[in-house]
Tab-separated table of C-alpha atoms in Angstrom:
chain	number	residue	atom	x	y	z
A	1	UNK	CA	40.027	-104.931	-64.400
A	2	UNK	CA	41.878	-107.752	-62.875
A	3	UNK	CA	40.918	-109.368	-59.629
A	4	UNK	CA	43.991	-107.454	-57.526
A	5	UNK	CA	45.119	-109.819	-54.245
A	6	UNK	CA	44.609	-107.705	-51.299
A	7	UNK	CA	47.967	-106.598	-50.648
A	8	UNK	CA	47.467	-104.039	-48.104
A	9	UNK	CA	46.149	-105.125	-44.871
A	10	UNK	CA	41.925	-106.505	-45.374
A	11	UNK	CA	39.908	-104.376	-44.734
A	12	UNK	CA	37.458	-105.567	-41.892
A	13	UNK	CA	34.622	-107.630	-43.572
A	14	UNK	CA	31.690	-104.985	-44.141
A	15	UNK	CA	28.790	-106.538	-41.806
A	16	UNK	CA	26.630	-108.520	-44.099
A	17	UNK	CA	23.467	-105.870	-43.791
A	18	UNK	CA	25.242	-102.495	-43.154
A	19	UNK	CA	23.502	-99.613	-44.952
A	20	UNK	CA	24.947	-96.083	-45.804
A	21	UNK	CA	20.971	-95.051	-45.719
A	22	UNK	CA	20.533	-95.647	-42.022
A	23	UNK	CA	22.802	-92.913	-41.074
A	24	UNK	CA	20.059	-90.262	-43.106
A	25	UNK	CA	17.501	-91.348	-40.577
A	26	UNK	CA	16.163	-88.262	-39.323
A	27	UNK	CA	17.506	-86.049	-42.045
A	28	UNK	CA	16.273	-84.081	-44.248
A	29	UNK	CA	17.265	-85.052	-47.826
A	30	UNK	CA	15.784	-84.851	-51.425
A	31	UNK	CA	14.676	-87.836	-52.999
A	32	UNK	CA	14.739	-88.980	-56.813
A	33	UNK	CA	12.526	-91.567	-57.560
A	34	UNK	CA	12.337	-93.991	-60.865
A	35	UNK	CA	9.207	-92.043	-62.090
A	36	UNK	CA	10.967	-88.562	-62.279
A	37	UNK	CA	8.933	-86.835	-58.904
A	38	UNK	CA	11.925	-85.382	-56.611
A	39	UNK	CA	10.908	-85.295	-53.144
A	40	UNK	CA	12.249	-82.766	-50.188
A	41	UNK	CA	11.612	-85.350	-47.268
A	42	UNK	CA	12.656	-85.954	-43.891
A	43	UNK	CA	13.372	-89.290	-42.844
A	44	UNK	CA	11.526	-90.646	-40.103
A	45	UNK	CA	11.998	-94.333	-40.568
A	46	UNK	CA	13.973	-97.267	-42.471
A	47	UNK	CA	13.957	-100.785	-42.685
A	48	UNK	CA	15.002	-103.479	-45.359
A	49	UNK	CA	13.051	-102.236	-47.787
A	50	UNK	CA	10.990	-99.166	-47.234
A	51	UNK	CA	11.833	-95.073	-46.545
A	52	UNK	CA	9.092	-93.341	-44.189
A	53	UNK	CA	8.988	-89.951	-44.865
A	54	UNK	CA	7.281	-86.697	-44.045
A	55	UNK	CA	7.177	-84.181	-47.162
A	56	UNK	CA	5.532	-81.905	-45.863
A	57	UNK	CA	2.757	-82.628	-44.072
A	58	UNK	CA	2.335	-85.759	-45.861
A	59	UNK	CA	3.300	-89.182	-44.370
A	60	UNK	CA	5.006	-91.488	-47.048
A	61	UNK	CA	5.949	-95.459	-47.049
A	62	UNK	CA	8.435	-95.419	-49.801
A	63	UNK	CA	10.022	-98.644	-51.217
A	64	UNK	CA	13.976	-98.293	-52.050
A	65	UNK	CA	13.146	-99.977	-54.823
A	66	UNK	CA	11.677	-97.070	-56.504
A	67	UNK	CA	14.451	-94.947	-55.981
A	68	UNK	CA	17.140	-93.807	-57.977
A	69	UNK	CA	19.195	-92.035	-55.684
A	70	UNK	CA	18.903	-89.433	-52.428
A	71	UNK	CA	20.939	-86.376	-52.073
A	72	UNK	CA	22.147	-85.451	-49.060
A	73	UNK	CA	24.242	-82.830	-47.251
A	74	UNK	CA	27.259	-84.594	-44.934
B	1	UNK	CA	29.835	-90.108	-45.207
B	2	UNK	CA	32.335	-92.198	-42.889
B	3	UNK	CA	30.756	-95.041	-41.126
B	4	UNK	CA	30.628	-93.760	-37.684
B	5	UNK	CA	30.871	-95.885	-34.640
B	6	UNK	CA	27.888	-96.386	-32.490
B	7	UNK	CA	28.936	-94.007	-29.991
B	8	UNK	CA	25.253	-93.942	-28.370
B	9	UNK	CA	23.519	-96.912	-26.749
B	10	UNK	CA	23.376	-99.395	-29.836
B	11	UNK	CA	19.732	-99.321	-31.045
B	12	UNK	CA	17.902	-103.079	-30.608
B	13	UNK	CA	18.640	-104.734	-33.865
B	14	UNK	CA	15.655	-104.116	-36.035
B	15	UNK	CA	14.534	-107.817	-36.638
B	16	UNK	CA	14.996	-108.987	-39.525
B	17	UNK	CA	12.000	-109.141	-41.654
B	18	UNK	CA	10.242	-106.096	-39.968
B	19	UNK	CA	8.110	-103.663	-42.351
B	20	UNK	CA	6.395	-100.832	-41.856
B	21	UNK	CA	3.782	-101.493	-44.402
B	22	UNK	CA	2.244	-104.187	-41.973
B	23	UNK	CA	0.974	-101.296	-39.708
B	24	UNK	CA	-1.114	-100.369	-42.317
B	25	UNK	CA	-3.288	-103.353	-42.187
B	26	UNK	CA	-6.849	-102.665	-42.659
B	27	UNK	CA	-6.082	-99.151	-43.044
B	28	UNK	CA	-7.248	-96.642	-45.643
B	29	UNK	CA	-4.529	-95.690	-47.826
B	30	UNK	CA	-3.448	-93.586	-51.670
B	31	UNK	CA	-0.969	-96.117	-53.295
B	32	UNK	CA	0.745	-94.972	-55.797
B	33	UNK	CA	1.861	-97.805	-58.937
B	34	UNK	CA	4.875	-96.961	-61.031
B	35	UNK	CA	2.400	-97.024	-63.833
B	36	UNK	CA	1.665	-93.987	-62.565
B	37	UNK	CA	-2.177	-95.496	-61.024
B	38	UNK	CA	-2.902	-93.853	-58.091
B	39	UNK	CA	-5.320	-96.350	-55.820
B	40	UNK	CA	-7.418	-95.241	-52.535
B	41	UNK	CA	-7.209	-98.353	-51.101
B	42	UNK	CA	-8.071	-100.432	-48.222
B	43	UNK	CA	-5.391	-102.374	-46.958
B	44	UNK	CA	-6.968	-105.773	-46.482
B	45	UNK	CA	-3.472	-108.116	-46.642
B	46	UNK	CA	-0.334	-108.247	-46.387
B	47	UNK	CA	2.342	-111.001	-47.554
B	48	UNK	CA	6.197	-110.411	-48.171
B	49	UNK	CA	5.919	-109.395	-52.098
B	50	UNK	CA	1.905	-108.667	-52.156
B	51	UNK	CA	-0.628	-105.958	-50.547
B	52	UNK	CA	-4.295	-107.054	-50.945
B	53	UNK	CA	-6.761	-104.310	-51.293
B	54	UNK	CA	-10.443	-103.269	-51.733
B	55	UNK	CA	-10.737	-100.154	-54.066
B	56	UNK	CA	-14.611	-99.732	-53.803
B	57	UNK	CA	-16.253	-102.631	-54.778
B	58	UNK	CA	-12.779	-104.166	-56.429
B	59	UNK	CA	-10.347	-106.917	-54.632
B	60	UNK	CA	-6.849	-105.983	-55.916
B	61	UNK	CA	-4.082	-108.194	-55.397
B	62	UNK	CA	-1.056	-106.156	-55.633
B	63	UNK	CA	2.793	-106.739	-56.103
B	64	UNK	CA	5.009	-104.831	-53.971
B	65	UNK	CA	7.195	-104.305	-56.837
B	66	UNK	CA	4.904	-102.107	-58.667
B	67	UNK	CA	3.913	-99.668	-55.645
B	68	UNK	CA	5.965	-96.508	-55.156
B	69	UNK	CA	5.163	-95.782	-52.458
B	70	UNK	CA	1.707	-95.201	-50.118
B	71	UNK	CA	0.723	-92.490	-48.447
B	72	UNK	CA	-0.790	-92.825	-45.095
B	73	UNK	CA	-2.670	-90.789	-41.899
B	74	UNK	CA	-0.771	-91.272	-38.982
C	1	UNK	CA	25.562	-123.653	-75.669
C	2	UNK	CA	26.255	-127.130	-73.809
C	3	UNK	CA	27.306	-126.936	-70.451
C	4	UNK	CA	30.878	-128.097	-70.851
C	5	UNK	CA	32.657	-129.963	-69.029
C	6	UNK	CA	35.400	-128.081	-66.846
C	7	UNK	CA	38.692	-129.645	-68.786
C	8	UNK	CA	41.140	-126.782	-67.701
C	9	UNK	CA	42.088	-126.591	-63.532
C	10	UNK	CA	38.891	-125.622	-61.928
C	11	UNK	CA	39.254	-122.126	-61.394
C	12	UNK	CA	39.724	-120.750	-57.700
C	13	UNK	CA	35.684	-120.414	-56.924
C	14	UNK	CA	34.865	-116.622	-57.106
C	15	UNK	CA	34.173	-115.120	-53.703
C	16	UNK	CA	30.737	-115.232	-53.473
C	17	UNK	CA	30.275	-111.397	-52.559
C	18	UNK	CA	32.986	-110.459	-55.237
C	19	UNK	CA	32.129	-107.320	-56.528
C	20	UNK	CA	34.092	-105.378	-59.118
C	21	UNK	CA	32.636	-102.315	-58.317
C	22	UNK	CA	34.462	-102.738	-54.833
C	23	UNK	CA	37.918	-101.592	-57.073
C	24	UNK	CA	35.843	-98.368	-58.305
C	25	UNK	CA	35.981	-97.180	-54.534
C	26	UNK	CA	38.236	-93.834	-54.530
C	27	UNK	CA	37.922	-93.777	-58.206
C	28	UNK	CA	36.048	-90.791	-60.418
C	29	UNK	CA	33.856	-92.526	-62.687
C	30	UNK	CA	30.872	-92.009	-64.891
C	31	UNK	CA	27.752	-93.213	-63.983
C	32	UNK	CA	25.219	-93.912	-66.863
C	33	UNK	CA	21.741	-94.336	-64.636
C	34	UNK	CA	18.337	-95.683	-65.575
C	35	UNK	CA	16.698	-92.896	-65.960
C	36	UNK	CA	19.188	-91.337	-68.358
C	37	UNK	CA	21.435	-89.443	-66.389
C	38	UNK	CA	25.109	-89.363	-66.452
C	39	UNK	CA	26.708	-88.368	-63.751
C	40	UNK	CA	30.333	-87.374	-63.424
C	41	UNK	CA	31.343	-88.783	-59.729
C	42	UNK	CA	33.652	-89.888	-57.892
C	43	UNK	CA	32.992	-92.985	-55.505
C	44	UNK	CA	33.211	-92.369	-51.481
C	45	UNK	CA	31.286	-95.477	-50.222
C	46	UNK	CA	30.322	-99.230	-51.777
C	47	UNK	CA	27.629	-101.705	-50.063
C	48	UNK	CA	25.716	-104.088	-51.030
C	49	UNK	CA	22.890	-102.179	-52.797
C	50	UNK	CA	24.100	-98.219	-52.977
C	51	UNK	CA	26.825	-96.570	-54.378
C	52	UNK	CA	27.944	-93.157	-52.628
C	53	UNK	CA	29.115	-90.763	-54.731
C	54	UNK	CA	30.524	-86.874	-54.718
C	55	UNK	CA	29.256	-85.168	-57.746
C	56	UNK	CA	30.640	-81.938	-57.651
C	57	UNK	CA	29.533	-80.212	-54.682
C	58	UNK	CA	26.576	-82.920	-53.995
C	59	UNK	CA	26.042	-85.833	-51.567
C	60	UNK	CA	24.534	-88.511	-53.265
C	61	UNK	CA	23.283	-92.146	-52.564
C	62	UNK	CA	22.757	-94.112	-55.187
C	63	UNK	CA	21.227	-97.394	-55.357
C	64	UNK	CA	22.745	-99.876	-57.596
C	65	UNK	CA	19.162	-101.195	-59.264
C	66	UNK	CA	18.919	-97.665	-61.054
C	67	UNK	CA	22.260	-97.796	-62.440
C	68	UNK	CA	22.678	-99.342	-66.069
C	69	UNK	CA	26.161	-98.985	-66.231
C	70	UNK	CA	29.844	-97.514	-64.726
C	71	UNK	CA	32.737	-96.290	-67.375
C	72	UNK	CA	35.701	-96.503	-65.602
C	73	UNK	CA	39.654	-95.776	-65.915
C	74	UNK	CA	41.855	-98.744	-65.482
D	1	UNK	CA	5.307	-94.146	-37.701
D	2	UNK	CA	6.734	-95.376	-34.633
D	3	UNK	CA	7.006	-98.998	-33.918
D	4	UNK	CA	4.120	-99.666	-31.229
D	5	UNK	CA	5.161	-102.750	-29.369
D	6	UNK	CA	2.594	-105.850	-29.871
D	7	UNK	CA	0.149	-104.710	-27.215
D	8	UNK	CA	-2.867	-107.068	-28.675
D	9	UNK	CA	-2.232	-111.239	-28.759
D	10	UNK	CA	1.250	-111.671	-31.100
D	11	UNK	CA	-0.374	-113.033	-34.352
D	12	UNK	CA	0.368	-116.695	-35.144
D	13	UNK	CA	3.460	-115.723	-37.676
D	14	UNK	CA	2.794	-115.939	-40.997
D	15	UNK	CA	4.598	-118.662	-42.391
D	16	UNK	CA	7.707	-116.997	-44.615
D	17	UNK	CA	6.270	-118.355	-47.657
D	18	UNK	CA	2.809	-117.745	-47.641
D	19	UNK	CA	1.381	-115.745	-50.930
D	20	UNK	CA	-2.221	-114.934	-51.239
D	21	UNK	CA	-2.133	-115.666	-55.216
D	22	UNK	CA	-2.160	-119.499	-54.544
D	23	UNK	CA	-5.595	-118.795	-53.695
D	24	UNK	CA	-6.192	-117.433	-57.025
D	25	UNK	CA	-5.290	-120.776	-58.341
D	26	UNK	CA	-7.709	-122.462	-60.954
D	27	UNK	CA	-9.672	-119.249	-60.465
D	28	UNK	CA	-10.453	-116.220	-63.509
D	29	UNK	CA	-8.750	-112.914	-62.999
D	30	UNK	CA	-7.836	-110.265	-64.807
D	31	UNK	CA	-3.720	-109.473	-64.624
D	32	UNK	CA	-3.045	-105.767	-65.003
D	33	UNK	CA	1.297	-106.377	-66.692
D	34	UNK	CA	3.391	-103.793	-66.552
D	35	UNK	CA	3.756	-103.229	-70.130
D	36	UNK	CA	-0.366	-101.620	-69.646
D	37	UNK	CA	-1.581	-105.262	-71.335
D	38	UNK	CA	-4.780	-106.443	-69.535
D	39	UNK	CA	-5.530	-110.329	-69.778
D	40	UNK	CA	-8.611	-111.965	-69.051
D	41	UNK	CA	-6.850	-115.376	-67.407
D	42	UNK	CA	-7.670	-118.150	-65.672
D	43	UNK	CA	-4.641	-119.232	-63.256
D	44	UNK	CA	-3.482	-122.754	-64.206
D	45	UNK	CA	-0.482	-122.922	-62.369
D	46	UNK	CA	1.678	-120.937	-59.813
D	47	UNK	CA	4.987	-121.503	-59.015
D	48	UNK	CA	7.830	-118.721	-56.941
D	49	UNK	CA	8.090	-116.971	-59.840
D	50	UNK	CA	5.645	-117.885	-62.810
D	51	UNK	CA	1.848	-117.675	-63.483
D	52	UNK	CA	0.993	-120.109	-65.996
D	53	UNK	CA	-2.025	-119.019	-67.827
D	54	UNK	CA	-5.213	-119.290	-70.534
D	55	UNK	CA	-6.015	-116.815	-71.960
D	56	UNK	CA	-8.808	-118.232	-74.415
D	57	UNK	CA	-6.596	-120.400	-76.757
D	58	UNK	CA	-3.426	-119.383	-76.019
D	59	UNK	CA	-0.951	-120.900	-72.936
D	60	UNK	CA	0.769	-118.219	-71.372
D	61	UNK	CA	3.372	-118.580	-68.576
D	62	UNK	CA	4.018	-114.747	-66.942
D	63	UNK	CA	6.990	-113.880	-64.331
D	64	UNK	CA	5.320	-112.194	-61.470
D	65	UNK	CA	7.818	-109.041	-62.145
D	66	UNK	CA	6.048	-108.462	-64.982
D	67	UNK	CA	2.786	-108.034	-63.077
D	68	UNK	CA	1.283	-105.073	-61.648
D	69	UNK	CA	-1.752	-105.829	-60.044
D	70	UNK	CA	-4.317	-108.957	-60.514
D	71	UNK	CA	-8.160	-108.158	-60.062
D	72	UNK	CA	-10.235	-111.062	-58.516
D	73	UNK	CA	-13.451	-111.934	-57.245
D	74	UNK	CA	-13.904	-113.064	-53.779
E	1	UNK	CA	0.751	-127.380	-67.810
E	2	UNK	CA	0.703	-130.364	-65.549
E	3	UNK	CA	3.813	-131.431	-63.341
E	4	UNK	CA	4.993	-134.211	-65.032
E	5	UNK	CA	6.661	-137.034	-62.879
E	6	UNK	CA	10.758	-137.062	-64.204
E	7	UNK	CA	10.015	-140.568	-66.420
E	8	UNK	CA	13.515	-139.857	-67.593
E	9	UNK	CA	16.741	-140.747	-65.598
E	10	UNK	CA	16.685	-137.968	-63.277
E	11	UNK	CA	19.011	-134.907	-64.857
E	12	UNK	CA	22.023	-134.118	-62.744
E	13	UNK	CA	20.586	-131.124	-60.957
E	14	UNK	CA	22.109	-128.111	-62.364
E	15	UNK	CA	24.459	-126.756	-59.894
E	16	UNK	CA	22.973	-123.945	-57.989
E	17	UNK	CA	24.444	-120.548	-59.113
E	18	UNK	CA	25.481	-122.199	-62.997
E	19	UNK	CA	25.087	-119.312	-65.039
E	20	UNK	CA	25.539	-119.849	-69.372
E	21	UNK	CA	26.777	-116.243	-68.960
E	22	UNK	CA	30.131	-117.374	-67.537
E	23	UNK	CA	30.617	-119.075	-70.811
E	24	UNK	CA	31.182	-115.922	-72.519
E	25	UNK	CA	33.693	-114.446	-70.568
E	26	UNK	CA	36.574	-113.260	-72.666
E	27	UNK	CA	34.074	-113.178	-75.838
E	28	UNK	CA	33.119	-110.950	-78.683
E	29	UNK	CA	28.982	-110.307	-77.766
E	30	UNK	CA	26.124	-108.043	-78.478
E	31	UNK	CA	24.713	-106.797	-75.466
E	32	UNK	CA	21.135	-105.617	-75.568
E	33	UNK	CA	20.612	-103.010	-72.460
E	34	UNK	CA	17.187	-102.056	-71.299
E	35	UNK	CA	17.933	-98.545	-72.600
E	36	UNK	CA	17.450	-99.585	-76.174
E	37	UNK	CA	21.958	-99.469	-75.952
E	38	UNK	CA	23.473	-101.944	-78.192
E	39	UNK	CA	27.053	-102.551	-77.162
E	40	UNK	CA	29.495	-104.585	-79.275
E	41	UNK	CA	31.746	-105.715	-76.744
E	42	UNK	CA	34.403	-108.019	-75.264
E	43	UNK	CA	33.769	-109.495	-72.205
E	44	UNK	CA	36.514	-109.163	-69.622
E	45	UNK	CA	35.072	-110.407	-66.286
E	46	UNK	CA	31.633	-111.734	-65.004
E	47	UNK	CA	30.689	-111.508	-61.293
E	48	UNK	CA	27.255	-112.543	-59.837
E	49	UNK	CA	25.566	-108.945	-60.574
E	50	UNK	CA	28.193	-107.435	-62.963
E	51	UNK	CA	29.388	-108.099	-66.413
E	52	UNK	CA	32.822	-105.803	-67.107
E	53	UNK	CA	33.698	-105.191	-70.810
E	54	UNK	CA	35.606	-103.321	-73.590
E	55	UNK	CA	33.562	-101.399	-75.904
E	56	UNK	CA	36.395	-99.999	-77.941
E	57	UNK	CA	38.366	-98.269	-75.818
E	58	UNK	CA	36.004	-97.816	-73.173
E	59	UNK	CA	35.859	-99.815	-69.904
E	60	UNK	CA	32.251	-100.402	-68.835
E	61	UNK	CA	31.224	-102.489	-65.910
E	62	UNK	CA	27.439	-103.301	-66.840
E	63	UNK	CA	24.862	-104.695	-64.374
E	64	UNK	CA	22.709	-107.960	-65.414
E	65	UNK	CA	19.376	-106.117	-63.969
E	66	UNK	CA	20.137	-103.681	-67.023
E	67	UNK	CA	20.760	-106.465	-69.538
E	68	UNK	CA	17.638	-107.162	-71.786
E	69	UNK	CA	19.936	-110.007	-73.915
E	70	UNK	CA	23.017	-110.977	-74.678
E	71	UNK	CA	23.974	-112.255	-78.830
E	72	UNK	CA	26.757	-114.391	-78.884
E	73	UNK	CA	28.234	-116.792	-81.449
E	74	UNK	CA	28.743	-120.671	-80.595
F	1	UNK	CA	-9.502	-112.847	-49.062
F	2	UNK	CA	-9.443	-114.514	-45.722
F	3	UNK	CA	-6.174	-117.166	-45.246
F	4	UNK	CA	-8.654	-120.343	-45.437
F	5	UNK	CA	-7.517	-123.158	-43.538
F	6	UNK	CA	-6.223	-125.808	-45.682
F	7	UNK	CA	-9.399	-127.928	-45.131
F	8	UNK	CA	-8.153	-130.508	-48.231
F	9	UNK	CA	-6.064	-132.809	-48.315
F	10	UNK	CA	-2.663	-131.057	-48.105
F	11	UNK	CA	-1.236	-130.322	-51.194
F	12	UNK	CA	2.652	-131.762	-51.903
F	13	UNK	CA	4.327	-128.608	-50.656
F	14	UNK	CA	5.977	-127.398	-54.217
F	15	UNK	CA	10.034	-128.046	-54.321
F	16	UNK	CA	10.973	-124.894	-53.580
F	17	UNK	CA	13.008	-124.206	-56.929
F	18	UNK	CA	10.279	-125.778	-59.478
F	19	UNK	CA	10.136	-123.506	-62.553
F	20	UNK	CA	7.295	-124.281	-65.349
F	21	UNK	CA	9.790	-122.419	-67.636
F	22	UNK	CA	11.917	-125.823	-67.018
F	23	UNK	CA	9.012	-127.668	-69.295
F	24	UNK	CA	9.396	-125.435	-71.909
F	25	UNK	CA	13.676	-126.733	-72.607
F	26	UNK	CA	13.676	-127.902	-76.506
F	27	UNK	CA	10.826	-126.269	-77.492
F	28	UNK	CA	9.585	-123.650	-79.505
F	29	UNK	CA	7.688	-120.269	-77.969
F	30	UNK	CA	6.881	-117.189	-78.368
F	31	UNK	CA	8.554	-114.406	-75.653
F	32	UNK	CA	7.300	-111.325	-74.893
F	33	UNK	CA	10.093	-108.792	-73.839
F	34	UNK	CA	10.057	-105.618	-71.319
F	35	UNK	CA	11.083	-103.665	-74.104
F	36	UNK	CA	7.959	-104.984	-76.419
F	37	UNK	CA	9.611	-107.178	-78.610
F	38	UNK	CA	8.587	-110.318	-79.651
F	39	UNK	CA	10.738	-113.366	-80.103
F	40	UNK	CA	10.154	-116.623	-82.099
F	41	UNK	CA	12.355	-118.701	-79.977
F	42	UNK	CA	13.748	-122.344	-79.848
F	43	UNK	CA	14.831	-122.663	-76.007
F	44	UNK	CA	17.935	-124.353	-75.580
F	45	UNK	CA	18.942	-124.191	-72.350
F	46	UNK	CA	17.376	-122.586	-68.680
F	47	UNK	CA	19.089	-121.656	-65.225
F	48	UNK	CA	18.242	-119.747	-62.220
F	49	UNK	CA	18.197	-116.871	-64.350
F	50	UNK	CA	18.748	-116.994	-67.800
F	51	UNK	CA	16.807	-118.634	-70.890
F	52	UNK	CA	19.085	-119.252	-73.990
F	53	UNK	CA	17.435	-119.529	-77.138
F	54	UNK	CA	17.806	-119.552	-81.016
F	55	UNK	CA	16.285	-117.386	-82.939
F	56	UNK	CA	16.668	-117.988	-86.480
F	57	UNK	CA	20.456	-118.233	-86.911
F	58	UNK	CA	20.866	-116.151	-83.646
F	59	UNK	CA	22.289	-117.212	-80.384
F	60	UNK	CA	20.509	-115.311	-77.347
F	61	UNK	CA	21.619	-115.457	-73.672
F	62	UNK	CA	17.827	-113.724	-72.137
F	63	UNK	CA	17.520	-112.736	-69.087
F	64	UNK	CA	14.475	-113.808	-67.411
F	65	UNK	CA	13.888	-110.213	-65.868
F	66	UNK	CA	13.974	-108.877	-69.175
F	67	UNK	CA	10.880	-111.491	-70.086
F	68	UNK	CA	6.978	-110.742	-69.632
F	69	UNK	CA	5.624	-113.841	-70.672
F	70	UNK	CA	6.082	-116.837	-72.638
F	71	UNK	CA	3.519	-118.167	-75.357
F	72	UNK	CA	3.514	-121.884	-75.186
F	73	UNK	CA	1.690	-124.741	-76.989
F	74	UNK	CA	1.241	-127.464	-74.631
């Protein structure tokens, strides 16, 4: 997979810190994380690092770092 | 899931280094280890890769990296 | 393995964000994930830590730290 | 878990660096690794990433990643 | 382990992102994934988080975090 | 554990790249992988993120998240 030059016009530069996760904030998505549990969760907070979530009527301070991946409906 | 604009009033940047975990200093707390541990804790520190914590009569010094994630009472 | 010397022309210094996933983008792919999975996707979105993917019908966001590997088409 | 603004006195920052394990320093703990090993140590050393170790006889230099949790007295 | 003082001439500091890994590129190896995977490839292309190769006919692009070692001849 | 003021004499602040791992360059140890095995080792070269060794006749390229801890004879 060579290194193509950019023939067609650049794309603008994708700010340094953008996130596809901030635009779940407030939605209600299911969760995978590393140790298997799948959670149904809504978003209710993000920053660098962590997911806040309710599931239910529980309040959770997830960290990204234990997630696989989060399904979500567009 | 296009990157949309920021049609509404753009949100102050979050800074930088912001967590939520902080606002659970001193708190009581279930962390949950990717060793599959789960600690009731009290939050007694906080640094950028470590939570401190008294589980009865023990002082844990925890790495961020092996937490889950916590659940907390609003 | 000494550190040799750089005899031929100094190669052009690699962007320091280069990414080849960035040429997946568009692409249908199979992602081989940490925790075993294979998914059969193709790519909608690229940033710095997550992958977003169509997989079938499903939405999902996948961050790069659970995925072991991407078999690709040239 | 909204973000209350800093009613009380701002805290004196703490300085980007700081780690509570330097304390541990020259001290005897027991380090809980992710692989489910429990040592008996006392810290020799500490640098970003490394805890250099005894553990009886042997010399034992451990990357933090590799650690869970570290129990301590205070 | 004390800190010794550099007696020695002081070694040309290593430049900051040398990696032996770039070495390889273009290079029959045995990479050792964290899934217990064995790959005989040929490395085509080495970014700062990715390693692209040939296993056969297969394109893979591999991330480091999933590479336990790599086996290479001199 | 109470951030104690740093009532002795203040220590050298640390270079803020020294590795103890650097010590170990030409010698033999013992490393402890993520995936449990064991390697009798001759290190024969470090950087920010890899530790090549022999092993016998073998040539390994390690990468240092892959490592648990090092055995070391001082």
């Amino acid at each position: 997979m060579q290194k193509k030059q950019e023939q067609r016009r650049p794309k603008r530069p994708q700010q340094q810190n953008f996130e596809y996760v901030r635009r779940l904030n407030g939605k209600k998505v299911k969760i995978f994380l590393r140790n298997g549990e799948v959670l149904d969760a809504e978003i209710t907070g993000i920053s660098n690092y962590e997911i806040v979530v309710k599931v239910g009527e529980r309040n959770l301070l997830i960290y990204k770092h234990a997630v696989d991946y989060i399904e979500f409906s567009e």
